[in-house]
Coordinates of C-alpha atoms in Angstrom, one line a residue:
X31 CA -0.2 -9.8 -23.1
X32 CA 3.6 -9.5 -23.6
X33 CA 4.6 -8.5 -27.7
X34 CA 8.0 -10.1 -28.5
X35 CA 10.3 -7.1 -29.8
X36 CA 12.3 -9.3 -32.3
X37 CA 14.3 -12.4 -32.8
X38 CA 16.2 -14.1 -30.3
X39 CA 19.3 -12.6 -29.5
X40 CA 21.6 -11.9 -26.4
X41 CA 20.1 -9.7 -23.9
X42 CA 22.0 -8.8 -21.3
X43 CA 22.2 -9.9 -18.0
X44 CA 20.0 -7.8 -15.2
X45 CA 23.2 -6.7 -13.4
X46 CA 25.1 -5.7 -16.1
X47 CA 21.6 -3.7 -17.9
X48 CA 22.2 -1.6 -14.4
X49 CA 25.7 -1.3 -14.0
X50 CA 27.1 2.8 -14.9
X51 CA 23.7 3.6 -14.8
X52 CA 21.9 6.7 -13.0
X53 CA 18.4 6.1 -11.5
X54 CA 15.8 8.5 -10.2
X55 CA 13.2 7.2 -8.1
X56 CA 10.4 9.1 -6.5
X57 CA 8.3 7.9 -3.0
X58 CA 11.5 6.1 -1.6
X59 CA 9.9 7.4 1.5
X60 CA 7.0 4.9 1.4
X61 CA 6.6 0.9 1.9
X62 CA 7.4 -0.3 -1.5
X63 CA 9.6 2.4 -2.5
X64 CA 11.8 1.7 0.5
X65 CA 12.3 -1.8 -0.5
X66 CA 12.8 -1.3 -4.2
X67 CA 16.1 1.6 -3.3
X68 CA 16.9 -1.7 -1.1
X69 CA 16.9 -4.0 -3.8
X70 CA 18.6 -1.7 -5.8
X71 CA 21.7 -1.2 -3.9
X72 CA 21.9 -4.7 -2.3
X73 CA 21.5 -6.6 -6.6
X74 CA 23.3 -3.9 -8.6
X75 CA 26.4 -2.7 -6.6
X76 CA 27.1 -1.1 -10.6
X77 CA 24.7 1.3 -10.1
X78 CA 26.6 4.5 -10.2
X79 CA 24.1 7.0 -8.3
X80 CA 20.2 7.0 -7.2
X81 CA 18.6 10.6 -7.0
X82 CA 15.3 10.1 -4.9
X83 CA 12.7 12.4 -4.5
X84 CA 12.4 13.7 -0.8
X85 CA 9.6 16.6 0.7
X86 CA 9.1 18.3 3.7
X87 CA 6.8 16.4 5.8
X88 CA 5.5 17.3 9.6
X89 CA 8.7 20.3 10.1
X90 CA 10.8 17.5 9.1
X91 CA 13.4 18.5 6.4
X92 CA 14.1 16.2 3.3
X93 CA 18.0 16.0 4.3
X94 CA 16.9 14.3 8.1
X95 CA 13.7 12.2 6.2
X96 CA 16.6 10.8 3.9
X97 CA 18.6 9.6 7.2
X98 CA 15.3 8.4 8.8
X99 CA 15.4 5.8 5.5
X100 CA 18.8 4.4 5.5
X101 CA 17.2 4.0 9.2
X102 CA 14.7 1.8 8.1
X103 CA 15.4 -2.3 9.3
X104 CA 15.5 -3.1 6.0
X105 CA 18.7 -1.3 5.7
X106 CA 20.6 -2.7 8.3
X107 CA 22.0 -5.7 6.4
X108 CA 22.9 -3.8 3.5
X109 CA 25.1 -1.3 6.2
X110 CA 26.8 -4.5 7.7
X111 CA 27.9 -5.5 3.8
X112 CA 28.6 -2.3 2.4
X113 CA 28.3 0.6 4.7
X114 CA 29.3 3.2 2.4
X115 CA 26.1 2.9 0.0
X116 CA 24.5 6.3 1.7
X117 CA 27.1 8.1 -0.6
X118 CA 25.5 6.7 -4.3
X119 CA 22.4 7.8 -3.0
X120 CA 21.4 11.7 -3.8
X121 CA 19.0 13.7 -2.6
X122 CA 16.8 15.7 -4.7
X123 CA 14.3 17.8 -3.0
X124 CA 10.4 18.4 -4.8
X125 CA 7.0 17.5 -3.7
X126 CA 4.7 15.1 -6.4
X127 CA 2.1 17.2 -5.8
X128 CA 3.8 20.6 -7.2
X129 CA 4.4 21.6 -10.9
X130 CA 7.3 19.9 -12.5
X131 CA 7.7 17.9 -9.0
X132 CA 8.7 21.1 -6.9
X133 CA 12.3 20.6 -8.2
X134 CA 14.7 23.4 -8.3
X135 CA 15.8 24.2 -11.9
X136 CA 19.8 23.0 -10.6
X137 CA 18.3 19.4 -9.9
X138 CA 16.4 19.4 -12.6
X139 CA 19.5 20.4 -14.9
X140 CA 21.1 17.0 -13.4
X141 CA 18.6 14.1 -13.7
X142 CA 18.6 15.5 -17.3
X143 CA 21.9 15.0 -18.0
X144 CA 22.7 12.2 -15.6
X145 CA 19.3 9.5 -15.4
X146 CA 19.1 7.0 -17.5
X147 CA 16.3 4.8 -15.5
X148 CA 13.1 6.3 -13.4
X149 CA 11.1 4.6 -10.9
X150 CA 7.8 6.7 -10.4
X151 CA 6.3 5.2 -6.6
X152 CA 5.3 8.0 -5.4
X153 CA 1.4 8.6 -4.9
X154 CA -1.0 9.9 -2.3
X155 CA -2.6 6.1 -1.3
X156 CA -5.4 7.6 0.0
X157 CA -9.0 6.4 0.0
X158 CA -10.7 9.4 1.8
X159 CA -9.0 12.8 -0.2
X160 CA -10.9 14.7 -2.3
X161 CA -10.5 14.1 -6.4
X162 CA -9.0 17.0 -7.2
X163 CA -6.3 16.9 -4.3
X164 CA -5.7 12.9 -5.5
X165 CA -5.3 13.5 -9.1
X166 CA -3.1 16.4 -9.0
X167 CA -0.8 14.0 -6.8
X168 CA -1.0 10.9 -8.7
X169 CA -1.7 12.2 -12.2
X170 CA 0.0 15.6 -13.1
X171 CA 3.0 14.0 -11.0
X172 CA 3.0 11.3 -14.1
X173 CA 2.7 14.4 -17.0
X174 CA 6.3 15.4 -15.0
X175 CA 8.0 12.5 -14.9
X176 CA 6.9 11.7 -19.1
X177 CA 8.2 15.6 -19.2
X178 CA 11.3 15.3 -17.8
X179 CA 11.9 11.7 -19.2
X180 CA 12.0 13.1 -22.9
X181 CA 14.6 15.6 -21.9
X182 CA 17.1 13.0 -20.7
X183 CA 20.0 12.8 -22.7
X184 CA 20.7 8.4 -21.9
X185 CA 16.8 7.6 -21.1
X186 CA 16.5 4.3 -21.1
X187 CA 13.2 3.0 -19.5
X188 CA 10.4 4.1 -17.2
X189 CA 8.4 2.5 -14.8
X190 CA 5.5 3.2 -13.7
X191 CA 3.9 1.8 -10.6
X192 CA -0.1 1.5 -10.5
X193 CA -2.7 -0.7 -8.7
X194 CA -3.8 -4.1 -9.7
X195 CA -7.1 -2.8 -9.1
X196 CA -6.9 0.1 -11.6
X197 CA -10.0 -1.1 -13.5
X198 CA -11.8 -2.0 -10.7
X199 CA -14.9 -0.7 -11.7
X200 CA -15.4 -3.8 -14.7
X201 CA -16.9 -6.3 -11.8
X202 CA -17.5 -8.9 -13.8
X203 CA -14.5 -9.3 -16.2
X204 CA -11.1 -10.2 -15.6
X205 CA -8.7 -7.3 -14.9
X206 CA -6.4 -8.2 -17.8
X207 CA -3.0 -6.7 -18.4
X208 CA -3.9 -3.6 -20.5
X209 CA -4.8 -0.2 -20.3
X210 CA -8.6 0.7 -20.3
X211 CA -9.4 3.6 -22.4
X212 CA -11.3 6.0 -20.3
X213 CA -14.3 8.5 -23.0
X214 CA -11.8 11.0 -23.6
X215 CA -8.7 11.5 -24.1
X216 CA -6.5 12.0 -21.2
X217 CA -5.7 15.6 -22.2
X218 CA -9.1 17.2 -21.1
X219 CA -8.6 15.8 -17.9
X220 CA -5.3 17.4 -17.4
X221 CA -6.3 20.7 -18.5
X222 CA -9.0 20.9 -16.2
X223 CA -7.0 19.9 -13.4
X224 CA -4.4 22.5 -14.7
X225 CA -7.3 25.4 -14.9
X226 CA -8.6 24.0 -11.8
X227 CA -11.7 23.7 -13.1
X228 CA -13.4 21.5 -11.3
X229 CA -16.5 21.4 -12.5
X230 CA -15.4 20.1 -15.9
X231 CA -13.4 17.8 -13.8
X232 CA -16.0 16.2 -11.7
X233 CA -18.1 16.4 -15.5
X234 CA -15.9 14.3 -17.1
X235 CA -15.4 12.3 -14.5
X236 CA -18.9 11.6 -14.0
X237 CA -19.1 10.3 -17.5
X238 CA -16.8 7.4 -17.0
X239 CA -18.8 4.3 -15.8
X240 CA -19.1 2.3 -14.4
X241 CA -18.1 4.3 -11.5
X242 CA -14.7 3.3 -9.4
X243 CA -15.1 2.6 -5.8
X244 CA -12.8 5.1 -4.5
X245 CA -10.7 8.0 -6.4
X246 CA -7.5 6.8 -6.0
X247 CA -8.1 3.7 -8.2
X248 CA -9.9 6.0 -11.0
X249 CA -6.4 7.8 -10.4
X250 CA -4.2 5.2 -11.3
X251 CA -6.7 4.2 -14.4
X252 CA -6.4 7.9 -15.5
X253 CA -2.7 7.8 -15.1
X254 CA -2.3 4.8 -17.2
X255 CA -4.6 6.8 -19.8
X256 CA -2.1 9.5 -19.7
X257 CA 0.8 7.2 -20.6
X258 CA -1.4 5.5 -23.8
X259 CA -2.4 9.1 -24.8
X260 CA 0.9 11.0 -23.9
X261 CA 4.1 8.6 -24.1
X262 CA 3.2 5.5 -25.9
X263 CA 6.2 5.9 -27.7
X264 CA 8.8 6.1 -25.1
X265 CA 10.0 2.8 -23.4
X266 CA 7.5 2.3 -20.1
X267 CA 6.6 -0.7 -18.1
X268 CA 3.0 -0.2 -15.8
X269 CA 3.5 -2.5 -13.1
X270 CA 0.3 -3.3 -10.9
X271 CA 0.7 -4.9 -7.5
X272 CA -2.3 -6.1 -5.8
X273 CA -2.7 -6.0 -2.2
X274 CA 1.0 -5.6 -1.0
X275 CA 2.0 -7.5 2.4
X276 CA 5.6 -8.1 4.0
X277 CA 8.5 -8.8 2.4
X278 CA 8.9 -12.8 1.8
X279 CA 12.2 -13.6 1.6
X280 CA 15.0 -10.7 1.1
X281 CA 16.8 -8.8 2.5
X282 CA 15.1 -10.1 5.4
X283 CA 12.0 -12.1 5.5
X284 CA 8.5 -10.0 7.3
X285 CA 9.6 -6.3 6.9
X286 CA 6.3 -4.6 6.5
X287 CA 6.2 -0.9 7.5
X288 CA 3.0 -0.2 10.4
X289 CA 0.5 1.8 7.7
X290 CA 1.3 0.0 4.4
X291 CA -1.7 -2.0 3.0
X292 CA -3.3 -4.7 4.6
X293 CA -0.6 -4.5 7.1
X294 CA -2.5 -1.7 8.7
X295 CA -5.4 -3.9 9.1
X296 CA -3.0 -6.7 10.5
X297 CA -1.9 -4.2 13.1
X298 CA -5.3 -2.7 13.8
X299 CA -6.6 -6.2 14.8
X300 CA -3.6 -7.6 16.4
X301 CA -3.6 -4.2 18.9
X302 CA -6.9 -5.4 20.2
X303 CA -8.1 -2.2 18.4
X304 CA -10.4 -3.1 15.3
X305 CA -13.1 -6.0 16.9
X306 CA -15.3 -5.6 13.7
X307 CA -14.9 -5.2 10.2
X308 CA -18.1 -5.2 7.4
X309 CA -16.8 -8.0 4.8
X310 CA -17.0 -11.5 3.9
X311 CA -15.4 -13.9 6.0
X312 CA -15.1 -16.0 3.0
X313 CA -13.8 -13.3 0.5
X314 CA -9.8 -14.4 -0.9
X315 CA -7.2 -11.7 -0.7
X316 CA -5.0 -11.6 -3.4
X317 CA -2.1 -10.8 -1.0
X318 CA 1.6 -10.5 -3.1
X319 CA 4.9 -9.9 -0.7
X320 CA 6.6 -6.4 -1.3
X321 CA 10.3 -8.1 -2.1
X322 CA 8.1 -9.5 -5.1
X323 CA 6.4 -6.3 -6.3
X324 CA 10.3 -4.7 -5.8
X325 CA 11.7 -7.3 -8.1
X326 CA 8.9 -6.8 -10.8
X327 CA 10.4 -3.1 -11.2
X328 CA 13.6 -4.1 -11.5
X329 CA 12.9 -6.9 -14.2
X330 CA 10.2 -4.5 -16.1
X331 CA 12.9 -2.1 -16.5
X332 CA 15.3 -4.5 -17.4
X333 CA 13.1 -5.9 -19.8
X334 CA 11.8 -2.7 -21.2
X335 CA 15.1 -1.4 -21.4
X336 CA 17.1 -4.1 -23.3
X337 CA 14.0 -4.3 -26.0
X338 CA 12.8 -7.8 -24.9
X339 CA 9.2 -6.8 -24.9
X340 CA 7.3 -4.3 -26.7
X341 CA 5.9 -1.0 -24.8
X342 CA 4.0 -0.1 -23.0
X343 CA 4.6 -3.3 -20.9
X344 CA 2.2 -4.1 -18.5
X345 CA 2.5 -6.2 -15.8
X346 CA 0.1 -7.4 -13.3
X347 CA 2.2 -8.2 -9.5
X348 CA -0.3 -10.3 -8.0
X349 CA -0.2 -13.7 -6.3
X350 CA -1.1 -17.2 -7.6
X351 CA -4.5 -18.7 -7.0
X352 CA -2.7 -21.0 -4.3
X353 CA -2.2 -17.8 -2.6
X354 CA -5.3 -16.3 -1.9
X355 CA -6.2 -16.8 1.7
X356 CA -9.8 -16.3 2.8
X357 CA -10.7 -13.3 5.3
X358 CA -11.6 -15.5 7.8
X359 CA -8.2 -18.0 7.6
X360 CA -6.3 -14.4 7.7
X361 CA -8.1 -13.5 11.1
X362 CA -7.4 -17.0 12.6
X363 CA -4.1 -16.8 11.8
X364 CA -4.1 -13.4 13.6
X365 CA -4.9 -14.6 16.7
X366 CA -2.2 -17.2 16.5
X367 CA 0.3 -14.6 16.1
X368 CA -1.1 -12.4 18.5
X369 CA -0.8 -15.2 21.2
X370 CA 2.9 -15.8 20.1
X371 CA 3.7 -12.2 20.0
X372 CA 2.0 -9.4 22.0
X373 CA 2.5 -5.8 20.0
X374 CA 3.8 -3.0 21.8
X375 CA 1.2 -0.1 22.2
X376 CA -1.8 -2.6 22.4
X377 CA -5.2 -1.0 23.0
X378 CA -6.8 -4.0 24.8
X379 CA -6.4 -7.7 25.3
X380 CA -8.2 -9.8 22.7
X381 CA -7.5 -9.7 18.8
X382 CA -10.0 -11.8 17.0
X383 CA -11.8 -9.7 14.6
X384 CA -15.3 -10.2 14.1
X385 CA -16.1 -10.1 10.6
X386 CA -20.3 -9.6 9.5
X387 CA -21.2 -9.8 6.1
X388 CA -24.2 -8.1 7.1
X389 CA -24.8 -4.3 7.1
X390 CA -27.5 -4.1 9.9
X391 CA -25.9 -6.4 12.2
X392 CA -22.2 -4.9 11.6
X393 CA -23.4 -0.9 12.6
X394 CA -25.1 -3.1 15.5
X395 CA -21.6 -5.2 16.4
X396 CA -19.4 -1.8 16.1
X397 CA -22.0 0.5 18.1
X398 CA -21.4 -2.0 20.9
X399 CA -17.8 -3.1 20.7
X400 CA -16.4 -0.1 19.1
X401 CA -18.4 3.2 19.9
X402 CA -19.9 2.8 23.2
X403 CA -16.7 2.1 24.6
X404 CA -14.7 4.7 22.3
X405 CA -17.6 7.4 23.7
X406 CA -17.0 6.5 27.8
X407 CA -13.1 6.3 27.4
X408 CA -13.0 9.4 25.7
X409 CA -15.1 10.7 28.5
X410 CA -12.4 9.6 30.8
X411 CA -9.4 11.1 29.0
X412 CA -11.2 14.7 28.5
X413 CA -11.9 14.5 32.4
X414 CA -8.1 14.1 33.2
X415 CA -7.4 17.3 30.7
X416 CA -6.5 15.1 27.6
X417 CA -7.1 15.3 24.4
X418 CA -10.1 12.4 23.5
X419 CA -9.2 11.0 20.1
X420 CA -10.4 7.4 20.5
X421 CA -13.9 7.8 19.0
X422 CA -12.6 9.6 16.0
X423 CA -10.2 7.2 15.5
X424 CA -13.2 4.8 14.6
X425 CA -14.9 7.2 12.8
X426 CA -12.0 7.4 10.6
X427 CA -11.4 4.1 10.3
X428 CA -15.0 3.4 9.0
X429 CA -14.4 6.6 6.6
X430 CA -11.6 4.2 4.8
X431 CA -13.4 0.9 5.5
X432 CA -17.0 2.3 3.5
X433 CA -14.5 3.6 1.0
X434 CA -13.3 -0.6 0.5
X435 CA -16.4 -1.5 0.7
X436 CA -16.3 -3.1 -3.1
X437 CA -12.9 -4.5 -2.2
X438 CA -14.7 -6.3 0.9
X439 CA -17.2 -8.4 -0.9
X440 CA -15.9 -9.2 -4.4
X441 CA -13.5 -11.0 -5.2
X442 CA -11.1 -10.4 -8.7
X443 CA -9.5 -12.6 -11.2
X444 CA -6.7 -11.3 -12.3
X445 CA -4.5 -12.0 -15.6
X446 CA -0.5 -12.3 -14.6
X447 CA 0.4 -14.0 -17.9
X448 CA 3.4 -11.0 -18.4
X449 CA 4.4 -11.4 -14.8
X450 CA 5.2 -15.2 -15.8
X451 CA 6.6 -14.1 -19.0
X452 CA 9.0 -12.1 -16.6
X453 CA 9.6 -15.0 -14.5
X454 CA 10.6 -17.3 -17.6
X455 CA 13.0 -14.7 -18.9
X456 CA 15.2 -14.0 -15.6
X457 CA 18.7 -15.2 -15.9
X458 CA 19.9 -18.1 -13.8
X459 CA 22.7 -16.7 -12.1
X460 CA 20.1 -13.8 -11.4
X461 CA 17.3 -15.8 -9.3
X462 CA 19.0 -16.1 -6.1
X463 CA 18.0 -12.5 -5.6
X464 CA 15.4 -11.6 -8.3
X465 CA 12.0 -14.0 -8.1
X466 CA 9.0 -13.7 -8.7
X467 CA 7.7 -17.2 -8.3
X468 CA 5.2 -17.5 -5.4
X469 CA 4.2 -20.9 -5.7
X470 CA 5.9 -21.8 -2.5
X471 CA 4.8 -18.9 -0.9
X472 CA 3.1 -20.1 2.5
X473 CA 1.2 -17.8 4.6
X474 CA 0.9 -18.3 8.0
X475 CA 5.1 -18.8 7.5
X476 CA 4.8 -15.0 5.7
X477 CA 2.8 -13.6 8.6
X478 CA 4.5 -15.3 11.4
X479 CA 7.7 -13.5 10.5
X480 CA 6.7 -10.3 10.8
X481 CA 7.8 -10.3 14.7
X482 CA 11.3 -10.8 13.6
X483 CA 11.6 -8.2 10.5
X484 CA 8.6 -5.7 11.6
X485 CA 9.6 -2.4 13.3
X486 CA 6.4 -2.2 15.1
X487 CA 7.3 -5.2 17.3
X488 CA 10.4 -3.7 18.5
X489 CA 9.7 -3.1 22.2
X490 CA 11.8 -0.2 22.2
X491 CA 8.8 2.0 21.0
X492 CA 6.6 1.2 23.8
X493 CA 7.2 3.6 27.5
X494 CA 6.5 0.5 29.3
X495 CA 7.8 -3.1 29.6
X496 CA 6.1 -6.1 28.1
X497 CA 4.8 -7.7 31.8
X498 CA 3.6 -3.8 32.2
X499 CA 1.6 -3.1 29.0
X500 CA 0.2 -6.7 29.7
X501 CA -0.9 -5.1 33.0
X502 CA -2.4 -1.7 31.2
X503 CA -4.0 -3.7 28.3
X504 CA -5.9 -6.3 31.2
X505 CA -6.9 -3.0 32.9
X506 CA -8.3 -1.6 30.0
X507 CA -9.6 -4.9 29.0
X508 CA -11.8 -5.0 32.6
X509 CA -13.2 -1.5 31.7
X510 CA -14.4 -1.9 28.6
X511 CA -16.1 -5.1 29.6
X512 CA -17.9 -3.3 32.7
X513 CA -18.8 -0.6 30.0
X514 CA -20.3 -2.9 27.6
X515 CA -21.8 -5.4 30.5
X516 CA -23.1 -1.6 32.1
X517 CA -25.2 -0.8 29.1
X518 CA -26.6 -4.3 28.6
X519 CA -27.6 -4.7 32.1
X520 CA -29.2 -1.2 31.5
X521 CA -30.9 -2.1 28.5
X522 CA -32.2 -5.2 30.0
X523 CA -33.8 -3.4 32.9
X524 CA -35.5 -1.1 30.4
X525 CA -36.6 -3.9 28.0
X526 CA -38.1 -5.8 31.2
X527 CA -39.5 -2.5 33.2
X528 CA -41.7 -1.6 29.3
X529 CA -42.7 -4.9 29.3
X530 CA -44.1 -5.3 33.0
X531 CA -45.3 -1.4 32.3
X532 CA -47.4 -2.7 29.2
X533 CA -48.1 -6.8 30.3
X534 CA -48.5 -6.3 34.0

């Protein structure tokens, strides 16, 4: 819950708390980081400069991963209006999961004299990596940025961005906006991690119950412990989306990027290549669009920053009840869209997901719709001197799924009472742009724009024409089928030959 500062006084307006400032962001790289720069440079044209945080990924240097960026669609309004905004933006070249960000002592020098207000995105959103890989990424990345905060000369605010799901592990309470305290104090953690000594690492860990689903959320817990325990007295905001989907409504409404979220899944299905998935059909998503989470930032700094709530501030991004769609309503919907609007790179035909609630019956349903054909084609591609990839690509796939699992089956209720505190307190002249109201938030509208703002549906990717991947995808649809029809014809003449062997 929100903690009033003071009396009422004039705070100022969102615009004019950015204007002549410096920011640093880090993970402006990834989904919601993209959009948040966006939002950044498209509301506050005041803004004097924007350092991100850039890496090395794949042979690709930082300098061409900042132009893939400005690249982005999400961009291309914002180079119509005001083309020269590539020059507030600098580039400042580290890697999260390096001592004191990987940055070189120069840089370093600069955001200390220079940043007034840090945006810290950046994370490994990974549900499979090992703990110690995870929390070096996600956690001594967070000891870095308090670090280097409490240097700067004009520090202002930061924010922090976490999970909605960071206490996960408390079933059967609400996930209310505050920290939960972890046994110990963050500090052990950190100096085991620091030592790499992992088995006092994996010990304390072990020790905090009841246990997370997955390491990344116990990340993002431990994270927010290191902020309580570390830096409770600088000015931070902890903002916690839940389960992030396209953008809603600016700069343009269903920019998703192909691997972000639930968008993955959305892909996955509408491809023709997940058929299965172990969940209930009748489990609600809590599903909140990425211009919101973007927004929250920028009004948790604001709000943090002028003194008009006490810190730390946490705020929980999620969606109203109206919002949360059922599994089932989701995969419906898919298929609508699907129909409407055929993906380039499709692996096969047909989109509807089947979704089994039931273990048994699920390793039965992906055996035959997933597997068996996975093993044949495979067969086929190392035959013609390929490289098979197909099965793996399931096995993967169930690696993260299993890793969901608790995500799949319950269902949360989450407290936003500081997210509508946020929402009351935004200027009028400032809601054209900034919102965070969701109420009218419909979404089979949401997802049915992702066609026009989505990169992945831009035909240009894909070596062949629409009426020819159409042809490729019916192709492959008529294989699989003999496959599958193959093995149950098979298994037919074995059930009936055992039971004339046996009967007869």
């Amino acid at each position: 819950m929100f903690e009033s500062t003071g009396e009422d006084k004039y705070f100022p307006r969102v615009p004019d708390f950015y204007d002549g400032k410096n920011v640093f962001l880090t993970g402006a790289t990834g989904f919601v980081g993209a959009v948040l720069l966006e939002t950044l440079l498209r509301c506050f044209p005041g803004i004097k400069s924007i350092y991100i945080l850039v890496r090395s990924k794949k042979n690709v240097q930082p300098e061409i991963r900042k132009e893939q960026i400005f690249n982005k669609k999400i961009f291309e309004i914002l180079k119509e209006e005001t083309p020269e905004f590539p020059e507030k933006v600098h580039l400042i070249v580290g890697d999260i999961s390096l001592p004191n960000l990987g940055m070189s002592e120069d840089d370093v020098q600069t955001l200390i004299q220079e940043v007034s207000i840090v945006f810290h995105c950046a994370a490994i959103i990974s549900f499979t990596r090992p703990l110690e890989f995870t929390l070096r990424s996600n956690v001594l990345s967070l000891c870095s940025i308090i670090e280097l905060s409490r240097k700067m000369k004009k520090f202002d605010v930061l924010v922090y961005t976490s999970t909605a799901y960071s206490n996960c592990n408390h079933l059967n309470f609400p996930l209310k906006e505050e920290v939960h305290r972890l046994p110990f104090h963050a500090n052990q953690f950190i100096d085991a991690l620091k030592n790499q000594d992992n088995v006092k690492l994996q010990e304390l860990v072990g020790h905090c119950k009841p246990d997370w689903p997955n390491f990344y959320t116990f990340s993002k817990c431990l994270a927010e412990n290191v902020i309580m325990d570390t830096a409770s007295d600088l000015p931070i905001a902890i903002v916690r989306p839940s389960i992030v989907m396209n953008t809603w409504k600016k700069p343009i409404p269903g920019y998703a990027e192909e691997n972000s979220g639930i968008v993955a899944l959305v892909v996955g299905a509408g491809k023709g290549f997940v058929k299965v998935l172990h969940a209930d059909p009748n489990l609600k998503m809590n599903l909140v669009p990425a211009d919101i989470v973007s927004n929250a930032h920028v009004l948790a700094a604001w709000s943090v920053g002028t003194k008009r709530c006490a810190s730390p501030f946490v705020v929980n991004c999620t969606a109203t009840e109206k919002f949360n769609i059922k599994l089932c309503e989701i995969n419906q919907i898919l298929v609508e869209l699907a129909d409407q609007f055929p993906l380039p790179q499709s692996f096969e035909e047909h989109s509807r997901m089947i979704i089994v609630p039931n273990k048994f019956l699920c390793f039965i349903c992906k055996a035959y719709y997933h597997y068996l054909p996975a093993v044949v084609l495979d067969g086929i591609i190392r035959i013609l001197g390929k490289k098979p990839r197909i099965y793996s690509l399931y096995r993967f796939l169930d690696k993260v799924m299993n890793a969901l699992d608790m995500f799949s089956f319950h269902c949360f209720e989450i407290e936003r009472n500081n997210l509508e505190y946020l929402d009351k307190g935004i200027p009028e002249e400032d809601r054209k742009d900034l919102y965070l109201d969701s109420s009218d938030v419909i979404y089979t509208d949401m997802t049915l724009s992702l066609p026009q703002g989505s990169p992945f549906y831009d035909w240009k990717i894909d070596r062949k024409s629409q009426s020819e991947r159409q042809k490729v995808k019916h192709r492959r649809h008529i294989l699989i089928k003999s496959i599958q029809w193959t093995f149950l014809t098979i298994c037919c003449l074995l059930i009936y030959w055992m039971f004339s062997f046996f009967f007869f």
